[in-house]
XYZ file of C-alpha atoms in Angstrom:
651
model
C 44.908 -177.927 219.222
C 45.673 -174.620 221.596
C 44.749 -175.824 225.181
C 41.933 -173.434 226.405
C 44.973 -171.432 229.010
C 46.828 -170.950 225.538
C 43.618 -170.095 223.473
C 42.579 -167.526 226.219
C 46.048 -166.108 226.094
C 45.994 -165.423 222.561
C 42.540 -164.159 222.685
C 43.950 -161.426 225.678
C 46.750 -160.573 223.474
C 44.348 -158.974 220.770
C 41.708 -158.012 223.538
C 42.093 -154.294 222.064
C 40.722 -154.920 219.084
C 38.604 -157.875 219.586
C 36.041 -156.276 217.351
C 38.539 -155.885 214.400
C 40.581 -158.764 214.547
C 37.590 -161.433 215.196
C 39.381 -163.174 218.837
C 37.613 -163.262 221.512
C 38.203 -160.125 223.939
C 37.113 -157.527 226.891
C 34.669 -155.420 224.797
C 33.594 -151.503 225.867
C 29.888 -151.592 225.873
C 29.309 -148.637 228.410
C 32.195 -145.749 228.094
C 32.719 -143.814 230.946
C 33.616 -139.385 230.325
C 35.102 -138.738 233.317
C 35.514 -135.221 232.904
C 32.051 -134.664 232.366
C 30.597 -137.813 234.428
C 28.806 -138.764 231.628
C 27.880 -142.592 230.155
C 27.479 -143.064 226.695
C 26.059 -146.944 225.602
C 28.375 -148.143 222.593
C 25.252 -149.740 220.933
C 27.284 -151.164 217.645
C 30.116 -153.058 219.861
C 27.165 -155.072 221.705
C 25.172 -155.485 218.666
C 27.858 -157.382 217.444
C 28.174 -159.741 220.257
C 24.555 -160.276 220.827
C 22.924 -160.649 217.761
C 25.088 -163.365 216.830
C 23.267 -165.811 214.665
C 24.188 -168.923 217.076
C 23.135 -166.942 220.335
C 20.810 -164.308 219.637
C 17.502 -166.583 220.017
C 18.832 -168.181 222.976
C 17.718 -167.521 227.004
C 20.946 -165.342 227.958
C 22.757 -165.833 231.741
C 24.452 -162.649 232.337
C 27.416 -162.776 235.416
C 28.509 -159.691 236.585
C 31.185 -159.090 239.124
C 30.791 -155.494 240.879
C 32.712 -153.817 243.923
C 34.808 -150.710 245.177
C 38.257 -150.088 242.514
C 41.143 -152.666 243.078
C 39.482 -155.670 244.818
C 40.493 -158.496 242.083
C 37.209 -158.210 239.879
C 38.645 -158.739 236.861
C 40.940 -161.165 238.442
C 38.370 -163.417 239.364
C 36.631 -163.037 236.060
C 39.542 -164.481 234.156
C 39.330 -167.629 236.185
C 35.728 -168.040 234.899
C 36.955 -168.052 231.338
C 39.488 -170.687 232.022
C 36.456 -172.941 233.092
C 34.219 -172.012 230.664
C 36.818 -172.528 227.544
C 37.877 -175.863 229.510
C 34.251 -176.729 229.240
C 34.127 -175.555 225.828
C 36.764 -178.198 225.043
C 34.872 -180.873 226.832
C 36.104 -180.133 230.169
C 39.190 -180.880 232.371
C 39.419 -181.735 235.799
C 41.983 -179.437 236.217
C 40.942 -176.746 234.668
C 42.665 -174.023 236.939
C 45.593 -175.073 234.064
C 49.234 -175.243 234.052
C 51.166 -173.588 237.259
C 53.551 -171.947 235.032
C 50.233 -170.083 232.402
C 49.733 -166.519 233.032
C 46.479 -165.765 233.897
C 44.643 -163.394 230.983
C 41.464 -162.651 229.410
C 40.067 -159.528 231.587
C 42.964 -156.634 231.640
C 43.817 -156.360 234.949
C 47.534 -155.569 237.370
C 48.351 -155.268 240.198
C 48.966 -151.701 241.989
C 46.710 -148.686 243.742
C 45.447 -147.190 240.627
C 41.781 -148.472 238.793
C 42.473 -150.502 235.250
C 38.928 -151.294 234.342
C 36.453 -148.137 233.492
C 32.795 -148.266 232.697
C 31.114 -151.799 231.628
C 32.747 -154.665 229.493
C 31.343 -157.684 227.822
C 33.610 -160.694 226.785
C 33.524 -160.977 223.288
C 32.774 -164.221 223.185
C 29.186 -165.113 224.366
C 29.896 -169.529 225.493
C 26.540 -171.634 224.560
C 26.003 -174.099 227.818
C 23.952 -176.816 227.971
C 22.106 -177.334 230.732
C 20.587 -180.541 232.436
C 17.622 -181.245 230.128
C 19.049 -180.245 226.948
C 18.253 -176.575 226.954
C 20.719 -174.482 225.697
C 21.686 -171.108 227.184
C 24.014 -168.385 226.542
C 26.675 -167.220 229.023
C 27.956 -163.280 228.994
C 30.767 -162.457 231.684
C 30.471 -158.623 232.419
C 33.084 -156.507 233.915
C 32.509 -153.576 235.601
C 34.506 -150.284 236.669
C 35.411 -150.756 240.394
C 33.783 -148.171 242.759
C 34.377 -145.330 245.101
C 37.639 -144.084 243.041
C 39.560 -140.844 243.251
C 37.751 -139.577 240.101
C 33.947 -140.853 240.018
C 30.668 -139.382 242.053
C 28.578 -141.693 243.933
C 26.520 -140.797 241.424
C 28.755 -142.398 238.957
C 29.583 -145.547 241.150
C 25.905 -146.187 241.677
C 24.732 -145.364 238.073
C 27.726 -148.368 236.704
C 26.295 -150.700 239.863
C 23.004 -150.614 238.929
C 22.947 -150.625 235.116
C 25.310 -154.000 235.677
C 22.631 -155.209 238.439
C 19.403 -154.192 236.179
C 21.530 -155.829 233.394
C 22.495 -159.259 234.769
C 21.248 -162.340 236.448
C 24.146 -163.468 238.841
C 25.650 -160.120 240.301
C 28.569 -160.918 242.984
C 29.105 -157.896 244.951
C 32.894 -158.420 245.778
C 34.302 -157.240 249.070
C 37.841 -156.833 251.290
C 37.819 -158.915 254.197
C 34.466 -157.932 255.959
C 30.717 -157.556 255.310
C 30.389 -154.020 256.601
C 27.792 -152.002 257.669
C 28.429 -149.187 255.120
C 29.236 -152.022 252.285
C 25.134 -152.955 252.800
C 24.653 -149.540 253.084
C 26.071 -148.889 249.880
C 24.444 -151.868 248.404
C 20.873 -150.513 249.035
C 21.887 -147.162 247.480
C 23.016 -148.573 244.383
C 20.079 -151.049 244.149
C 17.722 -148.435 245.170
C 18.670 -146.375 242.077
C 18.496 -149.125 239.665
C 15.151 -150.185 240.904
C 13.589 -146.265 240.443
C 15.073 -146.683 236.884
C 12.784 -149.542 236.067
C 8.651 -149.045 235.198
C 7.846 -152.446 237.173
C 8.572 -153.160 240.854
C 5.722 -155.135 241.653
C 8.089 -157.722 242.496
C 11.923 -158.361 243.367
C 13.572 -156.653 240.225
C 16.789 -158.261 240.622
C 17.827 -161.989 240.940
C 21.133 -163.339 242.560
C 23.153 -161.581 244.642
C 26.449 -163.103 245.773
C 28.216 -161.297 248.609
C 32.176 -162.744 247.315
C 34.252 -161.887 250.629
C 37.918 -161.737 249.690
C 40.873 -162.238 252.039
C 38.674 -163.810 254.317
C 40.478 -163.583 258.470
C 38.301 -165.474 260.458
C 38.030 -169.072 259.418
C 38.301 -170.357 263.000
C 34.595 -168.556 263.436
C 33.346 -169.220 259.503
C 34.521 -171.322 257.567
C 35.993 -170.745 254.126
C 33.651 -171.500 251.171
C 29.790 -171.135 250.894
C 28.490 -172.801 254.095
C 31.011 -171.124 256.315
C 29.562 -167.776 254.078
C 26.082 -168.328 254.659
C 25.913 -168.529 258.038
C 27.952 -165.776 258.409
C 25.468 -164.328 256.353
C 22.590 -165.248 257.913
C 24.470 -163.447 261.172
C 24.996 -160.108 259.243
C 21.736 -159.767 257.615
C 19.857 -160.542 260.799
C 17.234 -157.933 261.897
C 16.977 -157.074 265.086
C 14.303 -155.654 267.239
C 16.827 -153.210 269.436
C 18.709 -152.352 266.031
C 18.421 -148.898 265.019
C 15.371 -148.237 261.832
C 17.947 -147.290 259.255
C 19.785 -151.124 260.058
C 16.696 -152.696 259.814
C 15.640 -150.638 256.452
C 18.557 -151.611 255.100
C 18.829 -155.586 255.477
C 14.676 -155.421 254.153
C 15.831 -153.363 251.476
C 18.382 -156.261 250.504
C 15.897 -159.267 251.145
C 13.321 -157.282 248.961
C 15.469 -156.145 246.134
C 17.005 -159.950 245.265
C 14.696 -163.138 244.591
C 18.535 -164.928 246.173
C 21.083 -164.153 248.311
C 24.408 -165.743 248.933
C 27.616 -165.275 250.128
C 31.143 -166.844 249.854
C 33.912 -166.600 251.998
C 37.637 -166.514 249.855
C 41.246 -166.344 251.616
C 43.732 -164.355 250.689
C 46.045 -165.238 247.584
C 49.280 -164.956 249.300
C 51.874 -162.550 249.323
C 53.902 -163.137 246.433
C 50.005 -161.724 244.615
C 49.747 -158.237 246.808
C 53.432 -157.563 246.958
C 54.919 -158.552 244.090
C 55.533 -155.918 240.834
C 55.995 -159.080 238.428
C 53.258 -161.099 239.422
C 51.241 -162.297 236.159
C 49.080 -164.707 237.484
C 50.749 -167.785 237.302
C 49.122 -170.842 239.358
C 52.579 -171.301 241.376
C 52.472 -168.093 242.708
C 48.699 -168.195 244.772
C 48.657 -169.722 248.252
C 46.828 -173.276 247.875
C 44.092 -172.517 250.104
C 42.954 -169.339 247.785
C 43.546 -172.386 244.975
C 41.359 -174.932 246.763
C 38.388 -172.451 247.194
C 38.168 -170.973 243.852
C 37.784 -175.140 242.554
C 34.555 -174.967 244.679
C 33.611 -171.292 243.319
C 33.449 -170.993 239.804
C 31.399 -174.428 239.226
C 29.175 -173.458 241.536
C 28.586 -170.084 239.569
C 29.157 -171.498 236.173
C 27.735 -175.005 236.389
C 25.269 -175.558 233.965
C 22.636 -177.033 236.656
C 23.003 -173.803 238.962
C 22.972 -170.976 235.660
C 19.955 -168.993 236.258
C 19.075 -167.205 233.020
C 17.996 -163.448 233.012
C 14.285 -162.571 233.684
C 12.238 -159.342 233.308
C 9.090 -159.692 235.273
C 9.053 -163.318 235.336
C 10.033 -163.359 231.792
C 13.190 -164.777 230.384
C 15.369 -162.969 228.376
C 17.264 -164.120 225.115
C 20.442 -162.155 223.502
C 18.512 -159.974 221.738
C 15.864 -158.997 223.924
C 18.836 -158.143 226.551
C 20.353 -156.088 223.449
C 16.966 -153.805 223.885
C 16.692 -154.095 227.478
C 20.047 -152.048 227.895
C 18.934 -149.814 224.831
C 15.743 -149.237 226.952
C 17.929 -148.785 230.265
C 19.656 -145.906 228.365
C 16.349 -144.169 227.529
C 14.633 -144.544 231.088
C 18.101 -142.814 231.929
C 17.239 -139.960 229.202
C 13.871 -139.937 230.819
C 14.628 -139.282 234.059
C 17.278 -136.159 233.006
C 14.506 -134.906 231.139
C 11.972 -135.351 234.250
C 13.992 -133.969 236.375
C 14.968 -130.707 234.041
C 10.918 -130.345 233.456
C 10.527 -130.449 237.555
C 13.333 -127.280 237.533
C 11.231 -125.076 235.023
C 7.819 -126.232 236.921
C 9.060 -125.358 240.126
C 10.896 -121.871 239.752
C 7.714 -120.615 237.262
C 5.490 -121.688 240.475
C 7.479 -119.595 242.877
C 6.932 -116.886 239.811
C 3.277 -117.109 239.241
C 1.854 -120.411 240.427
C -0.949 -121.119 243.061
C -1.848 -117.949 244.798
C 0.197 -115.714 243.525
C -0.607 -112.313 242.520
C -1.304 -111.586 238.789
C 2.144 -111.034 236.664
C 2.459 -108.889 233.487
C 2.619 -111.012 230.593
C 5.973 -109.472 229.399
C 7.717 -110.445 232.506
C 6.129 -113.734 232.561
C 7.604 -114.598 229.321
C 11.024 -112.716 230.085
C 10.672 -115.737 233.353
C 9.559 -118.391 230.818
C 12.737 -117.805 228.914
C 15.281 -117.764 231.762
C 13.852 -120.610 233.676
C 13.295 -122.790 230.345
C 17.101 -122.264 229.005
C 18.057 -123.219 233.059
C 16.142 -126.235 233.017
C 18.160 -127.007 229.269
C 21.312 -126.722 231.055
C 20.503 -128.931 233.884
C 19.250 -131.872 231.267
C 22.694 -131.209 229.229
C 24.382 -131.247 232.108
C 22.767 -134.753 233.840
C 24.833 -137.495 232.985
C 22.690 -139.771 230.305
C 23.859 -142.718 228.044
C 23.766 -143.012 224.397
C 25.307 -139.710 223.295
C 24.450 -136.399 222.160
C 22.624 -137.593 219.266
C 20.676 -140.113 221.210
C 19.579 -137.800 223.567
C 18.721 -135.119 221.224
C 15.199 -136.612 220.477
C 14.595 -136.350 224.616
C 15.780 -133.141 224.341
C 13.322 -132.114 221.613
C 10.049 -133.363 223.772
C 11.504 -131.637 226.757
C 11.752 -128.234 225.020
C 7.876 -129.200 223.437
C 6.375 -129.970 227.376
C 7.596 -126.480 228.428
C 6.208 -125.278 225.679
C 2.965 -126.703 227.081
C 3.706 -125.782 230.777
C 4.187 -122.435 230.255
C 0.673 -121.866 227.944
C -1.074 -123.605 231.106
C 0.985 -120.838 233.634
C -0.300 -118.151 231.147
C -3.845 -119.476 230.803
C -3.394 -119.403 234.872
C -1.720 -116.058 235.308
C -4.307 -114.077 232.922
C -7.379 -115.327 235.483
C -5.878 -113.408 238.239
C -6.295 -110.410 236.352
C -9.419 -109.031 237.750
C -9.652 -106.381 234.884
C -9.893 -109.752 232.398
C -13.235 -110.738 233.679
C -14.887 -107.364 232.743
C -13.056 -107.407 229.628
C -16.206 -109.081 227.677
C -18.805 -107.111 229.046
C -17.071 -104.148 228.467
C -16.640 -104.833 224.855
C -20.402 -105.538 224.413
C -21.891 -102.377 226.228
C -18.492 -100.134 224.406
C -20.204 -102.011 221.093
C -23.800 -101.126 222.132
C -23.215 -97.624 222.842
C -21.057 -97.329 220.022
C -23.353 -98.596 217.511
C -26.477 -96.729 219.435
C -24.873 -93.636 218.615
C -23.899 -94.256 214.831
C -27.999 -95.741 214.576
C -29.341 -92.145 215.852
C -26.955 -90.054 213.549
C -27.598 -91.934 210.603
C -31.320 -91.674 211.353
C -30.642 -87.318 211.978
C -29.459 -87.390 208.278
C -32.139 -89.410 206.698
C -30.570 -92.696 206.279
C -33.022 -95.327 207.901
C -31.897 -98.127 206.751
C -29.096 -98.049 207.779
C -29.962 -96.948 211.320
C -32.449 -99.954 210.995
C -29.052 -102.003 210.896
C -27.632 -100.225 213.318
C -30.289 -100.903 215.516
C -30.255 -104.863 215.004
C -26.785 -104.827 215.900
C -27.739 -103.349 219.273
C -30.202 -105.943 219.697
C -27.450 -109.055 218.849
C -24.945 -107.537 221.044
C -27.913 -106.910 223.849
C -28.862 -110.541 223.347
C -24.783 -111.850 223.424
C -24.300 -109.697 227.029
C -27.516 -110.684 228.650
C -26.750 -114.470 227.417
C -23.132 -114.203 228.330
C -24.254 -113.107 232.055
C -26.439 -115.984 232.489
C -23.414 -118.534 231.764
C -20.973 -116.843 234.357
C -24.301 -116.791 236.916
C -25.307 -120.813 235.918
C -22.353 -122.375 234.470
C -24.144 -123.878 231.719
C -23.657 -123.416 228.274
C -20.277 -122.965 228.617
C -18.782 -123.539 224.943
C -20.933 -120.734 224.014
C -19.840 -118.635 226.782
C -16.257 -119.568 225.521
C -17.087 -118.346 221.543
C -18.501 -115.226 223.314
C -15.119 -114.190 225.205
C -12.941 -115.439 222.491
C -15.039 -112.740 220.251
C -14.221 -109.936 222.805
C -10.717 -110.923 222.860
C -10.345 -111.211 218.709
C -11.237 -107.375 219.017
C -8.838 -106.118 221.769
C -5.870 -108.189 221.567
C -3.897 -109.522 218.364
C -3.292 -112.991 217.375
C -0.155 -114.340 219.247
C 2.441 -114.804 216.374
C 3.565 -118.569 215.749
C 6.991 -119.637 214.340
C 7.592 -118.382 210.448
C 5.482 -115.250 211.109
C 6.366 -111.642 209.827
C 6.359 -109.254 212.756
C 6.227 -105.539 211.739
C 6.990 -103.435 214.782
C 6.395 -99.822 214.903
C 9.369 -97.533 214.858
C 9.294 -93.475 215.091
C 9.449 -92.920 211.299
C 9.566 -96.429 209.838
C 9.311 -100.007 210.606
C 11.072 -102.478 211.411
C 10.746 -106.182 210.573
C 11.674 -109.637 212.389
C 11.181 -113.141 212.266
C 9.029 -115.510 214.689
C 10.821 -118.732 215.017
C 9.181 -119.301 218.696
C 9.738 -119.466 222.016
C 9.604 -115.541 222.296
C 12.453 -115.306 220.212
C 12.823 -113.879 216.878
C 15.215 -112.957 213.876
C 16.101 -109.936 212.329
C 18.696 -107.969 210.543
C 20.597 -105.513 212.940
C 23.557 -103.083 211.888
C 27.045 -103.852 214.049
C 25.602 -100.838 216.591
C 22.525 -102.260 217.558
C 21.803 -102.730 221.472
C 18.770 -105.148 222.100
C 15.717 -102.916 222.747
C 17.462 -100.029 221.294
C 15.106 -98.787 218.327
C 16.672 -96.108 217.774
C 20.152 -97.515 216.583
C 17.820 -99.610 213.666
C 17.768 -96.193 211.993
C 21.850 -96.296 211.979
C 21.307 -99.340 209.985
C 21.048 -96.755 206.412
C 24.326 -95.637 207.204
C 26.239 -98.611 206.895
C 26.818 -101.222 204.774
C 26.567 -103.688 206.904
C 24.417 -105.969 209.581
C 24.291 -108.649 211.619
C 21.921 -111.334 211.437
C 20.768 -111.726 215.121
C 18.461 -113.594 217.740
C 16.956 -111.728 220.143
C 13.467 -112.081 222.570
C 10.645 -110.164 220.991
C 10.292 -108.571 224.005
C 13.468 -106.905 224.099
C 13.328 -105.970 219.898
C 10.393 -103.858 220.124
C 11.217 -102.373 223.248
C 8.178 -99.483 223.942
C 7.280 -99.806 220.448
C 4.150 -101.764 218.967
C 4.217 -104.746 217.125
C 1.544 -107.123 214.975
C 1.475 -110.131 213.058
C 1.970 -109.221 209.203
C 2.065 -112.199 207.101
C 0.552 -109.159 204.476
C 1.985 -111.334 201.296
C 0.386 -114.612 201.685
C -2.415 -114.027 199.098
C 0.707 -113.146 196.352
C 3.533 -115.516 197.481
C 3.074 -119.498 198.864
C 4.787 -119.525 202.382
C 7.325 -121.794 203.048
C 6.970 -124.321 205.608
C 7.018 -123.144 209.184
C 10.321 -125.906 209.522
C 11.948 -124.554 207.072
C 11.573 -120.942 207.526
C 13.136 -121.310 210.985
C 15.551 -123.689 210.074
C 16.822 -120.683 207.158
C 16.574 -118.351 209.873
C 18.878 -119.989 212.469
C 21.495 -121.427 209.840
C 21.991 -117.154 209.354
C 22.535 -116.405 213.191
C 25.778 -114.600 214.022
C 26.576 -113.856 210.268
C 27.589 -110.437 208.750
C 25.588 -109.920 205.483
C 25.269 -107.001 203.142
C 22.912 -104.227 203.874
C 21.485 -101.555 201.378
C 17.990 -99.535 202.621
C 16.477 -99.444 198.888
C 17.559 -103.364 198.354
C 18.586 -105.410 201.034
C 17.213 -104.244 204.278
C 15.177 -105.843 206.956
C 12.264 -105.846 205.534
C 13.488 -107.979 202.018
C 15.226 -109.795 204.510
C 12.265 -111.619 206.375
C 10.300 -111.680 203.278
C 13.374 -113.335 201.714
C 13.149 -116.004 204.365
C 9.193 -116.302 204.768
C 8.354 -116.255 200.712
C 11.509 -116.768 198.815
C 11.332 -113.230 197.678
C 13.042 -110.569 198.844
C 10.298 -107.294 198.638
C 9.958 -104.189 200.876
C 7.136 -101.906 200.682
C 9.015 -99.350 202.761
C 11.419 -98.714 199.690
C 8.370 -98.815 197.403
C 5.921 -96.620 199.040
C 9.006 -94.111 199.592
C 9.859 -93.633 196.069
C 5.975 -93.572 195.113
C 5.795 -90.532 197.080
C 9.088 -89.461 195.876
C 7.189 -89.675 192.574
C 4.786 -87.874 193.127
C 5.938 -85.086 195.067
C 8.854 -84.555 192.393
C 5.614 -84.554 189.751
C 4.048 -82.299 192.100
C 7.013 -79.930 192.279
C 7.591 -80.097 188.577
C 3.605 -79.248 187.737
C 3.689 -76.500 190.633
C 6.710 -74.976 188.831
C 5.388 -75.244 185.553
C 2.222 -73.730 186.757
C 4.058 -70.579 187.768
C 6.074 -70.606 184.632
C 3.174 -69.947 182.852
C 1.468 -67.751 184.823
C 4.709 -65.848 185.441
C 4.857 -65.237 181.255
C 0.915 -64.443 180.990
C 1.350 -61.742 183.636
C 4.446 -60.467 181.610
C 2.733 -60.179 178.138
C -0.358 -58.491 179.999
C 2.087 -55.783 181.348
């Protein structure tokens, strides 16, 4: 049988493929993009390590070791295996091992530059039992050391608080000193883990161990735990002549953690920092640092002090920790959406909101559109976990909330327009007169009845003002009031067009057609030439055999030019679904298609798209009349064929 140094050796030799190969290894469960300063949550690697049949029912201890780049994390780490395997093999009083074993499990050198990036897992989740019976499971986590040449503080405080949030035991390692900017550091990165949780009715985290490396001072604290809490005690004392941010931040520790300890560790000797060949052999580290770490890991590790992982009071086994970091990465995808809704919300506010004056509702959409693609950017741009595909679905509800924020600025912008409150009236009396009139001609010419009709439509439309100006005057009644104005507006304004809806807009000499597929944006078919609100080049669109398939705002296709709604072949042809239609559309985007005016032109285009069937009454109507002028022509000329010869035989 391997000892457990040998076992953990050959585990560490195939730690880059621990997944593949089955030994135990470092595993990537967070990956770290740099270059964008993005996290993405490797959901498959820790599904395979904590849904284990043995573990996954099992209360879970999670142990974390967190800290600023090149401290020794994963150096300490690898001692923790060697006591757990020892334990695993029915554990050895010397478990440190041989003096002559390298030290391995966690990768880790010596040097200046950062070897671990973004969170790892040890493959191997070790089943303890503690005093009583109960068994637990036991994850070690490594994290990416802080505060390197290449990560935010965004970054460093996004890894430090996913592996706080995430664990139950985190031990905040340090060089030499507890300093001030260390705590102050530690409340940042707490303080953004506990905004990322719903609950924090209570302390959200657990243990926090302040690990103190190359401990100085012993003649003032000892080494080990006592010597570290009162030295503790002395550093997270608040004082009354301290300065408010001090004293915020030692509350903000004792308020954040349900424990807090500290341990004070010497330094390893020289032949560890200096040395190029150094591999972590036992003969090699100064005695003290040898001594200390003996007291160290069993007091972290030892199955009477393992503290498993609670959510609100509640413990946690493998798999509910499995969704607790799935449901870490979507409270991350939350927040990037949250704060990309807050960027639309605010710059359409500065636009129209509150007391502004009364904007015209092309420019409010021409806003709409800017600030909703700028609020897009800044949620692709946030870093998020999970991936693009994960993310997509936030995406999607982001885009739909706009949606809803800017039909709530519209509904807001149109009752500033002081014209829009006479707008019903003035369609009743316009109707009363209007009607008045056509009731006294029709009387002139003998037609009673009808004027009879005429005149009981005065008499509704009399009723429907006078009623309507009692509900503005006494606020009752209301849904009424609302049919009444929604009448009014059904006669002077056209339906707004929703996605998969023809729009026919009115060019000098013919029409042009487009797509709706929302959003202010539509589809059409444009020759090479076209400019975006330039009607006129549409016409250039016969000459050539060609067109582009492009996506442009409404706004900016019709130009000056009216449009309407003209879904005018939905009583022939079954429309497609509205998902579908769009989804046609946008799959066509950018492309260079054939174009003919009597067979393929924009018109047999949308239809195409909306019915299936490609149809244009343009090219139908204009060979009608073709038709019939050239039967016209042909009769005329006949005619005076005819009358030509008659005349002749007369003479």
């Amino acid at each position: 049988m391997l000892s457990p140094q040998r076992a953990l050796a050959a585990a560490s030799r195939g730690a880059g493929d621990a997944m593949e190969s089955g030994r135990p290894g470092p595993v990537q469960v967070v990956l770290v993009h740099k270059d964008q300063h993005s996290f993405e949550l490797e959901e498959k690697a820790l599904t395979s390590i904590l849904l284990q049949d043995h573990i996954r029912d099992l209360d879970v201890v999670v142990v974390s070791v967190a800290g600023a780049f090149r401290k020794g994390k994963s150096f300490i780490l690898d001692f923790m295996l060697r006591y757990l395997y020892s334990q695993k093999e029915g554990g050895h009083s010397s478990w440190l091992g041989d003096p002559e074993e390298p030290l391995t499990g966690f990768t880790w050198r010596g040097g200046s530059d950062p070897e671990t990036t973004g969170i790892q897992i040890w493959s191997e989740v070790f089943t303890v039992e503690k005093p009583g019976g109960k068994k637990v499971a036991v994850v070690l986590m490594d994290t990416q050391g802080a505060f390197d040449s290449q990560s935010t503080v965004k970054d460093c405080a996004t890894i430090f608080a996913l592996s706080t949030m995430t664990s139950s035991v985190q031990i905040y390692n340090l060089s030499q000193n507890i300093q001030e900017d260390d705590l102050q550091q530690l409340q940042l990165f707490t303080e953004y883990g506990r905004l990322a949780m719903d609950e924090i009715f209570q302390k959200p985290f657990q243990t926090l161990m302040f690990l103190v490396r190359d401990w100085s001072f012993p003649y003032e604290y000892s080494y080990g735990l006592q010597g570290g809490m009162a030295f503790l005690d002395k550093r997270l004392q608040v004082k009354e002549h301290q300065h408010e941010e001090i004293q915020n931040v030692r509350n903000h520790i004792h308020s954040c953690f349900s424990d807090v300890t500290c341990f004070l560790l010497p330094h390893p000797g020289l032949q560890v920092a200096t040395s190029p060949d150094f591999d972590g052999k036992l003969k090699d580290i100064a005695g003290d640092f040898k001594e200390q770490l003996e007291t160290l890991i069993p007091y972290v590790l030892n199955p009477s002090k393992l503290m498993e992982k609670e959510i609100n009071g509640s413990k946690v086994t493998c798999r509910g920790l499995l969704e607790y970091f799935k449901a870490t990465a979507e409270a991350n995808n939350l927040a990037a959406a949250a704060s990309a809704k807050d960027v639309y919300y605010n710059n359409m506010e500065e636009v129209c909101g509150g007391e502004k004056p009364y904007l015209s509702p092309d420019i409010l959409e021409e806003k709409h559109c800017e600030f909703r693609q700028l609020a897009l950017d800044q949620f692709k741009k946030t870093k998020k976990m999970g991936g693009k595909d994960f993310s997509l679905r936030y995406q999607q509800e982001l885009e739909e909330e706009i949606k809803e924020l800017y039909e709530n600025f519209c509904k807001h912008n149109g009752s500033k327009n002081v014209f829009s409150t006479f707008r019903t009236p003035a369609v009743l009396f316009t109707g009363i007169v209007a009607l008045y009139i056509a009731s006294g001609l029709t009387g002139f010419v003998g037609l009673e009845v009808v004027a009879q009709l005429f005149n009981c439509m005065v008499g509704l439309l009399l009723i429907a003002l006078l009623t309507w100006g009692y509900i503005r005057y006494s606020g009752q009644y209301r849904e009424l009031g609302g049919a009444i104005d929604s009448g009014a507006a059904y006669v002077l304004e056209q339906p707004e067009p929703k996605p998969g809806d023809l729009i026919e807009i009115f060019r000098p000499f013919y029409r042009h057609w487009a797509i709706y597929v929302g959003d202010g944006y539509v589809v059409h078919l444009a020759p090479p030439s076209e400019v975006s609100g330039a009607g006129a080049d549409s016409i250039r669109s016969a000459l050539t055999d060609k067109a582009f398939v492009r996506k442009d705002l409404l706004y900016d296709v019709a130009g000056s030019d009216k449009y309407q709604v003209n879904n005018k072949h939905d009583d022939k042809y079954s429309p497609l679904p509205p998902s579908k239609i769009i989804q046609r559309a946008e799959e066509l985007v950018g492309q260079e298609v054939l174009y003919k005016l009597t067979s393929e032109n924009c018109e047999h285009f949308v239809n195409e798209l909306r019915y299936g069937v490609p149809r244009s009454d343009q090219v139908r109507d204009v060979i009608m009349a073709a038709g019939i002028a050239g039967v016209g022509l042909a009769a005329m000329g006949l005619i005076g064929v005819m009358f030509s010869r008659n005349k002749k035989q007369k003479q």
